Short mmCIF file of C-alpha atoms in Angstrom, two decimals:
data_model
loop_
_atom_site.label_atom_id
_atom_site.label_comp_id
_atom_site.label_asym_id
_atom_site.label_seq_id
_atom_site.Cartn_x
_atom_site.Cartn_y
_atom_site.Cartn_z
CA MET A 1 5.14 -30.87 0.56
CA ASN A 2 6.74 -29.95 -2.78
CA PHE A 3 3.70 -27.85 -3.77
CA ILE A 4 3.82 -25.84 -0.52
CA HIS A 5 7.60 -25.49 -0.78
CA LYS A 6 7.35 -24.05 -4.31
CA THR A 7 4.47 -21.79 -3.27
CA ILE A 8 6.08 -20.18 -0.18
CA GLY A 9 9.73 -20.77 -1.11
CA GLN A 10 10.79 -21.96 2.35
CA HIS A 11 12.46 -25.11 3.69
CA MET A 12 9.94 -27.68 4.92
CA PHE A 13 10.16 -30.86 7.02
CA LEU A 14 7.53 -33.42 7.95
CA PHE A 15 8.09 -35.38 11.16
CA ASN A 16 6.08 -38.32 12.52
CA GLU A 17 4.72 -38.57 16.07
CA ILE A 18 8.03 -39.76 17.54
CA GLY A 19 10.08 -37.01 15.95
CA GLU A 20 11.50 -38.92 12.99
CA LEU A 21 11.87 -37.22 9.62
CA LYS A 22 9.29 -38.59 7.19
CA ALA A 23 9.69 -36.16 4.26
CA SER A 24 11.32 -32.86 3.35
CA ALA A 25 11.27 -30.21 0.63
CA CYS A 26 14.25 -27.84 0.67
CA HIS A 27 16.42 -25.69 -1.54
CA SER A 28 19.56 -27.42 -2.84
CA SER A 29 21.66 -25.13 -0.61
CA PHE A 30 20.28 -26.85 2.49
CA SER A 31 22.95 -29.45 3.38
CA VAL A 32 22.57 -32.95 4.87
CA GLU A 33 24.34 -31.75 8.03
CA MET A 34 21.82 -28.92 8.44
CA THR A 35 18.94 -31.38 7.97
CA GLU A 36 20.41 -33.65 10.67
CA TYR A 37 20.73 -30.69 13.02
CA ILE A 38 17.10 -29.66 12.42
CA THR A 39 16.00 -33.26 13.02
CA GLN A 40 17.73 -33.36 16.41
CA TYR A 41 16.58 -29.84 17.32
CA THR A 42 12.91 -30.39 16.55
CA LYS A 43 12.59 -33.94 17.92
CA GLN A 44 11.95 -32.76 21.49
CA ILE A 45 9.58 -30.03 20.27
CA ILE A 46 7.48 -32.58 18.36
CA LEU A 47 7.27 -34.89 21.37
CA THR A 48 6.09 -32.08 23.67
CA LEU A 49 4.00 -30.05 21.21
CA GLU A 50 0.73 -28.99 22.88
CA ASN A 51 -0.42 -25.94 20.89
CA SER A 52 -1.48 -25.86 17.25
CA HIS A 53 1.82 -24.16 16.43
CA THR A 54 4.95 -22.63 17.96
CA VAL A 55 7.25 -19.95 16.56
CA SER A 56 10.89 -19.43 17.57
CA GLU A 57 14.31 -18.55 16.15
CA ILE A 58 17.30 -20.75 15.38
CA LYS A 59 20.83 -20.14 14.10
CA LEU A 60 22.24 -22.31 11.32
CA ASN A 61 25.67 -21.64 9.78
CA ASP A 62 25.71 -18.15 11.35
CA GLU A 63 22.34 -17.30 9.79
CA THR A 64 19.16 -16.66 11.79
CA TYR A 65 15.99 -18.51 10.74
CA GLN A 66 12.44 -18.36 11.99
CA ILE A 67 11.25 -21.87 12.78
CA VAL A 68 7.51 -22.58 12.74
CA VAL A 69 6.30 -25.92 14.11
CA LEU A 70 2.69 -26.88 13.28
CA SER A 71 1.02 -29.91 14.82
CA LEU A 72 -0.54 -32.72 12.77
CA GLY A 73 -3.50 -34.77 13.91
CA SER A 74 -5.28 -34.02 17.18
CA LYS A 75 -4.41 -33.69 20.86
CA LEU A 76 -5.78 -37.19 21.45
CA LYS A 77 -3.79 -38.70 18.57
CA SER A 78 -0.77 -36.81 17.33
CA LEU A 79 0.51 -37.63 13.85
CA GLY A 80 3.66 -35.50 14.15
CA GLY A 81 4.46 -32.00 12.98
CA LEU A 82 5.23 -29.80 9.99
CA ILE A 83 8.32 -27.57 10.33
CA ILE A 84 8.92 -24.49 8.20
CA LEU A 85 12.34 -22.80 8.25
CA SER A 86 12.27 -19.23 6.94
CA LYS A 87 14.84 -16.43 6.72
CA GLN A 88 11.99 -13.89 6.74
CA LYS A 89 9.40 -13.53 9.46
CA MET A 90 6.18 -15.30 8.48
CA SER A 91 2.87 -13.49 8.94
CA GLU A 92 -0.06 -14.84 10.93
CA VAL A 93 -1.99 -15.16 7.66
CA ASP A 94 0.74 -17.39 6.20
CA ILE A 95 0.78 -19.53 9.34
CA ALA A 96 -3.04 -19.82 9.29
CA ALA A 97 -2.88 -20.97 5.64
CA LEU A 98 -0.26 -23.54 6.57
CA GLU A 99 -2.51 -24.81 9.39
CA HIS A 100 -5.16 -25.51 6.73
CA ALA A 101 -2.49 -27.35 4.72
CA CYS A 102 -1.74 -29.39 7.81
CA THR A 103 -5.35 -30.59 7.82
CA ILE A 104 -4.87 -31.97 4.29
CA ILE A 105 -1.55 -33.59 5.26
CA SER A 106 -3.16 -35.10 8.38
CA LEU A 107 -5.96 -36.63 6.28
CA GLU A 108 -3.39 -38.13 3.92
CA LEU A 109 -1.43 -39.57 6.86
CA VAL A 110 -4.61 -41.05 8.39
CA LYS A 111 -5.53 -42.60 5.03
CA GLU A 112 -2.01 -43.97 4.60
CA GLN A 113 -2.11 -45.43 8.11
CA ALA A 114 -5.56 -46.98 7.54
CA ILE A 115 -4.35 -48.67 4.33
CA PHE A 116 -1.25 -49.95 6.12
CA GLU A 117 -3.26 -51.30 9.05
CA THR A 118 -5.72 -53.05 6.69
CA GLN A 119 -2.83 -54.66 4.81
CA GLN A 120 -1.30 -55.73 8.11
CA ARG A 121 -4.57 -57.27 9.29
CA LEU A 122 -5.02 -59.28 6.07
CA ARG A 123 -1.39 -60.38 6.01
CA GLY A 124 -1.48 -61.13 9.75
CA GLU A 125 -4.48 -63.44 9.29
CA PHE A 126 -2.69 -65.19 6.42
CA VAL A 127 0.58 -65.63 8.33
CA THR A 128 -1.16 -66.82 11.52
CA LYS A 129 -3.03 -69.54 9.64
CA LEU A 130 0.01 -70.43 7.53
CA PHE A 131 2.31 -70.86 10.54
CA SER A 132 -0.31 -72.96 12.34
CA GLY A 133 0.09 -75.57 9.59
CA GLN A 134 -3.57 -75.33 8.45
CA MET A 135 -2.82 -75.46 4.73
CA ASP A 136 -5.84 -75.72 2.41
CA GLU A 137 -6.93 -74.56 -1.05
CA ALA A 138 -8.34 -71.28 0.30
CA LEU A 139 -5.00 -70.44 1.95
CA ILE A 140 -3.08 -71.32 -1.23
CA GLN A 141 -5.36 -68.98 -3.18
CA LYS A 142 -4.84 -66.24 -0.60
CA ALA A 143 -1.06 -66.75 -0.94
CA LYS A 144 -1.35 -66.28 -4.70
CA ASN A 145 -3.42 -63.13 -4.20
CA LEU A 146 -0.58 -61.80 -2.03
CA ASN A 147 1.94 -62.69 -4.79
CA PHE A 148 3.43 -65.67 -2.93
CA ASP A 149 4.13 -68.69 -5.13
CA PRO A 150 3.26 -71.90 -3.16
CA ASN A 151 6.17 -73.73 -4.84
CA ARG A 152 9.00 -71.31 -3.98
CA THR A 153 11.55 -71.76 -1.18
CA TYR A 154 10.66 -70.16 2.17
CA VAL A 155 12.32 -69.18 5.45
CA ALA A 156 10.57 -67.92 8.60
CA MET A 157 12.11 -65.19 10.76
CA ILE A 158 10.99 -63.90 14.17
CA ILE A 159 12.18 -60.55 15.54
CA ASN A 160 11.64 -60.29 19.30
CA PHE A 161 11.76 -57.10 21.38
CA GLU A 162 12.24 -56.72 25.13
CA ASP A 163 12.77 -53.58 27.16
CA LYS A 164 16.11 -53.83 28.99
CA LEU A 165 14.92 -51.72 31.90
CA ASN A 166 11.49 -53.28 32.41
CA GLU A 167 10.61 -56.76 31.16
CA GLN A 168 6.88 -56.21 31.70
CA LYS A 169 6.77 -52.92 29.82
CA VAL A 170 4.63 -52.98 26.68
CA LEU A 171 6.23 -51.15 23.77
CA GLY A 172 4.40 -48.10 22.45
CA GLU A 173 2.32 -48.44 19.30
CA HIS A 174 4.38 -45.83 17.46
CA VAL A 175 7.63 -47.64 18.33
CA LEU A 176 6.32 -51.02 17.16
CA ARG A 177 4.93 -49.43 14.00
CA ASN A 178 8.29 -47.84 13.28
CA LEU A 179 10.11 -51.12 13.94
CA LEU A 180 7.74 -52.81 11.49
CA HIS A 181 8.46 -50.15 8.85
CA MET A 182 12.20 -50.66 9.44
CA SER A 183 11.78 -54.43 9.00
CA ASN A 184 9.87 -54.08 5.75
CA LYS A 185 12.30 -51.50 4.39
CA THR A 186 15.43 -53.55 5.19
CA LEU A 187 14.04 -56.92 4.13
CA LEU A 188 12.36 -55.64 0.96
CA GLY A 189 15.58 -53.90 0.01
CA ARG A 190 17.18 -57.28 -0.69
CA ASN A 191 14.24 -59.60 -1.25
CA SER A 192 11.26 -58.61 -3.39
CA GLN A 193 8.98 -61.30 -1.90
CA VAL A 194 8.88 -60.63 1.83
CA MET A 195 6.00 -60.32 4.26
CA ALA A 196 6.59 -58.85 7.71
CA VAL A 197 3.70 -58.53 10.17
CA ARG A 198 3.46 -57.61 13.82
CA VAL A 199 2.32 -60.16 16.38
CA GLU A 200 2.17 -58.53 19.84
CA ASN A 201 5.77 -57.57 20.80
CA GLN A 202 7.24 -59.52 17.90
CA ILE A 203 7.58 -59.11 14.17
CA VAL A 204 7.15 -62.26 12.11
CA ALA A 205 8.62 -62.30 8.62
CA LEU A 206 8.23 -64.72 5.74
CA LEU A 207 11.05 -64.62 3.19
CA SER A 208 10.63 -66.18 -0.24
CA PHE A 209 13.38 -67.28 -2.64
CA HIS A 210 13.42 -68.77 -6.13
CA SER A 211 13.80 -72.55 -6.03
CA ARG A 212 16.96 -72.26 -8.15
CA VAL A 213 18.82 -70.30 -5.43
CA SER A 214 21.20 -72.58 -3.53
CA SER A 215 20.59 -73.34 0.16
CA SER A 216 23.98 -71.93 1.17
CA ASN A 217 23.23 -68.61 -0.57
CA ILE A 218 19.81 -68.41 1.08
CA VAL A 219 21.30 -69.02 4.55
CA THR A 220 24.07 -66.47 3.98
CA GLU A 221 21.71 -63.79 2.66
CA THR A 222 19.13 -64.33 5.41
CA LYS A 223 21.74 -64.15 8.17
CA GLU A 224 23.23 -60.99 6.68
CA LEU A 225 19.79 -59.37 6.42
CA ALA A 226 18.98 -60.31 10.03
CA LYS A 227 22.29 -59.00 11.39
CA ASN A 228 21.93 -55.69 9.51
CA LEU A 229 18.35 -55.29 10.74
CA GLN A 230 19.24 -56.15 14.35
CA HIS A 231 22.14 -53.68 14.28
CA GLU A 232 19.94 -50.92 12.82
CA MET A 233 17.20 -51.46 15.41
CA VAL A 234 19.58 -51.52 18.37
CA ASN A 235 21.26 -48.30 17.20
CA LYS A 236 17.87 -46.61 16.91
CA TYR A 237 16.36 -47.95 20.15
CA ARG A 238 19.21 -48.54 22.60
CA GLU A 239 16.79 -49.38 25.42
CA LEU A 240 15.61 -52.49 23.52
CA ASP A 241 17.07 -55.98 23.45
CA VAL A 242 16.45 -57.12 19.87
CA SER A 243 16.89 -60.83 19.12
CA ILE A 244 16.19 -62.60 15.81
CA GLY A 245 15.47 -66.30 15.29
CA ILE A 246 15.66 -67.91 11.84
CA GLY A 247 14.10 -71.25 10.90
CA ARG A 248 15.44 -73.72 8.35
CA ILE A 249 14.78 -73.52 4.62
CA LYS A 250 11.53 -75.19 3.50
CA GLN A 251 10.49 -76.08 -0.02
CA GLY A 252 6.97 -74.80 -0.63
CA LEU A 253 4.39 -73.16 1.65
CA THR A 254 3.11 -76.54 2.87
CA PHE A 255 6.06 -76.99 5.24
CA VAL A 256 6.81 -73.37 6.13
CA HIS A 257 5.12 -73.73 9.54
CA GLU A 258 8.04 -76.01 10.53
CA SER A 259 10.45 -73.15 9.83
CA PHE A 260 8.32 -70.91 12.08
CA VAL A 261 8.47 -73.46 14.92
CA GLU A 262 12.27 -73.61 14.55
CA ALA A 263 12.55 -69.80 14.59
CA THR A 264 10.44 -69.79 17.78
CA LYS A 265 12.85 -72.26 19.39
CA CYS A 266 15.76 -69.97 18.50
CA ILE A 267 14.02 -67.05 20.25
CA LYS A 268 13.35 -69.27 23.27
CA PHE A 269 17.03 -70.21 23.45
CA LEU A 270 18.16 -66.58 23.13
CA LYS A 271 15.74 -65.58 25.92
CA ASN A 272 16.81 -68.28 28.34
CA TYR A 273 20.54 -68.67 27.76
CA LEU A 274 23.50 -66.35 27.38
CA PHE A 275 24.62 -66.36 23.76
CA ASP A 276 27.37 -64.34 22.08
CA TYR A 277 25.12 -63.15 19.25
CA ARG A 278 21.51 -61.93 19.15
CA VAL A 279 20.84 -63.48 15.74
CA LEU A 280 20.46 -67.25 15.77
CA CYS A 281 19.70 -69.64 12.94
CA TYR A 282 18.25 -73.05 13.80
CA THR A 283 20.95 -74.72 11.69
CA ASP A 284 23.55 -73.23 14.08
CA LEU A 285 21.98 -74.96 17.08
CA GLY A 286 23.93 -78.12 17.77
CA VAL A 287 23.71 -79.64 21.24
CA GLN A 288 21.40 -76.75 22.14
CA ARG A 289 18.54 -78.56 20.37
CA PHE A 290 18.93 -81.32 22.94
CA ILE A 291 18.65 -78.68 25.67
CA LEU A 292 15.44 -77.24 24.24
CA GLN A 293 13.76 -80.64 24.06
CA ASN A 294 14.35 -81.64 27.69
CA SER A 295 13.46 -80.28 31.11
CA LYS A 296 16.09 -78.72 33.36
CA GLU A 297 15.70 -81.65 35.78
CA GLU A 298 16.50 -84.18 33.03
CA LEU A 299 19.48 -82.13 31.91
CA ASN A 300 20.81 -81.84 35.45
CA ASP A 301 20.43 -85.60 35.91
CA PHE A 302 22.52 -86.19 32.78
CA ILE A 303 25.20 -83.73 33.97
CA GLN A 304 25.39 -85.47 37.34
CA GLU A 305 25.67 -88.90 35.75
CA VAL A 306 28.57 -87.83 33.56
CA LEU A 307 30.33 -85.03 35.46
CA GLY A 308 28.91 -85.31 39.00
CA PRO A 309 32.06 -86.65 40.77
CA LEU A 310 34.26 -84.00 39.13
CA ILE A 311 31.86 -81.15 40.00
CA GLN A 312 31.68 -82.34 43.64
CA TYR A 313 35.48 -82.61 43.77
CA GLU A 314 35.78 -79.03 42.47
CA GLN A 315 33.27 -77.70 45.00
CA SER A 316 35.06 -79.34 47.94
CA ARG A 317 38.62 -78.49 46.90
CA LYS A 318 38.17 -75.39 44.72
CA GLY A 319 40.52 -76.81 42.13
CA ALA A 320 40.91 -76.19 38.40
CA LEU A 321 40.18 -79.64 37.00
CA LEU A 322 36.80 -78.85 35.46
CA SER A 323 38.05 -75.67 33.78
CA THR A 324 41.09 -77.64 32.56
CA LEU A 325 38.83 -80.26 31.01
CA ILE A 326 36.72 -77.56 29.29
CA VAL A 327 39.80 -75.90 27.75
CA TYR A 328 41.24 -79.30 26.79
CA LEU A 329 38.09 -80.13 24.82
CA ASP A 330 37.90 -76.62 23.34
CA GLN A 331 41.46 -77.11 22.03
CA ASN A 332 40.53 -80.44 20.40
CA GLN A 333 42.58 -82.39 22.96
CA ASN A 334 45.80 -80.72 21.86
CA ILE A 335 48.18 -80.89 24.85
CA LYS A 336 50.46 -78.00 23.83
CA LYS A 337 47.63 -75.60 22.88
CA THR A 338 45.75 -76.44 26.11
CA ALA A 339 48.86 -75.89 28.27
CA ASP A 340 49.53 -72.57 26.51
CA SER A 341 45.93 -71.42 27.00
CA LEU A 342 46.06 -72.30 30.70
CA HIS A 343 49.61 -70.91 31.09
CA ILE A 344 50.83 -74.14 32.69
CA HIS A 345 53.54 -76.71 31.89
CA THR A 346 52.58 -79.73 29.79
CA ASN A 347 53.59 -82.01 32.71
CA THR A 348 51.12 -80.17 34.97
CA LEU A 349 48.42 -80.60 32.33
CA SER A 350 49.15 -84.34 31.98
CA TYR A 351 48.87 -84.73 35.77
CA ARG A 352 45.51 -82.93 35.80
CA LEU A 353 44.13 -85.04 32.95
CA LYS A 354 45.13 -88.27 34.73
CA ARG A 355 43.46 -86.96 37.88
CA ILE A 356 40.27 -86.22 35.89
CA GLU A 357 40.29 -89.76 34.43
CA LYS A 358 40.67 -91.23 37.93
CA ILE A 359 37.81 -89.16 39.40
CA LEU A 360 35.41 -89.87 36.50
CA LEU A 361 36.60 -93.49 36.03
CA ILE A 362 37.07 -92.99 32.28
CA ASP A 363 39.70 -92.98 29.56
CA LEU A 364 39.80 -89.63 27.74
CA ASN A 365 40.98 -91.44 24.62
CA ASP A 366 37.81 -93.57 24.54
CA SER A 367 35.38 -91.97 22.05
CA GLN A 368 32.12 -93.06 23.75
CA PRO A 369 32.65 -91.53 27.22
CA LEU A 370 34.37 -88.57 25.58
CA PHE A 371 31.22 -87.89 23.53
CA ASN A 372 29.09 -87.90 26.71
CA ILE A 373 31.56 -85.56 28.43
CA HIS A 374 31.44 -83.15 25.48
CA LEU A 375 27.65 -83.16 25.61
CA ALA A 376 27.46 -82.82 29.40
CA ILE A 377 29.91 -79.89 29.46
CA ASN A 378 27.99 -78.04 26.75
CA ILE A 379 24.74 -78.46 28.68
CA TYR A 380 26.46 -77.57 31.97
CA GLN A 381 27.81 -74.31 30.51
CA CYS A 382 24.42 -73.35 29.04
CA ILE A 383 22.54 -74.01 32.30
CA LYS A 384 25.21 -72.20 34.32
CA ALA A 385 24.95 -69.24 31.95
CA LYS A 386 21.14 -69.28 32.29
CA ASP A 387 21.37 -69.24 36.10
CA THR A 388 23.86 -66.35 35.92
CA LEU A 389 21.50 -64.46 33.62
CA LYS A 390 18.57 -64.90 36.02
CA LYS A 391 20.73 -63.82 38.97
CA ASN A 392 21.89 -60.68 37.14
CA LYS A 393 18.32 -59.79 36.15
CA SER A 394 17.03 -60.21 39.72
#
């Protein structure tokens, strides 16, 4: 790119097959704002490019430029396009020479892609075997060959993608490849020992930390990385629902498969239940772990045993006792805060609480039944949220 730029003296831009800027070679006078404009302008051209090249005019900062777009790759497999921005009209001879240059660039891109895919295959085989728990001497040696110390601290991360408009839709290869590049770029920016590989519509990452780094720092850094990555991906692909599950910290590669299982459970929870955030660490799952380990029938049985009479009372009378109990527990059984949250008098709240105790045949000051009520309400809210989610999707 730099060689051609110096030879012809024109601004040059290299875009990939989905219209994203991969490289550029411009004069210093070409501003960032102008580059952004060119990126937006040429994106649609790249996506619909059918001929070997197109020539048109464009105005930038009140100056007229000739814009030449040359295709990379073949009709069957596009690799993107090369854009030349010139203040003078380019001759057919110049364009023909640039088409030959595009052949060289295409070969380099194919070679780069082949190397990347080979690395991904080798790393994918390693990660698949590692996360299955099949640790042996051969795998330890392979880890060392990939610069992963078997004695360091590890965390597994799973990045899951779903199309918001069509759950069955398979993401395009170029989109998944770009998401993988984004993952590697973001994760490697903060952690030198990271491996991210694609597994179907997911990206699985293995993060390594020095054993001297404290657990709290590892958790904080991993969460921050995940949130930044999720935010970046959602901004780039607004049609995707991006969720990230993070397993617990494991000492050494021998136990890292447990972290992967935990990250998988986080993804399962995010898929099935409404949750405020799309990044979930297994350490943040409290009562939700209980939910994941039991069937919906068993959970409903427990809810009925603990809250059944109150739920039936609410359904028949359409009262506010259940919601009052939920707020009361959320406010740590503080009468004044609960009354303020519900916008009712403390006397009204006291009456409702006594009514709840009578219906459930319990004492809200008794720790044992109160623990069961806390648990049952948490499960009830999660299941109710799940049913709402299914209803909305249908």
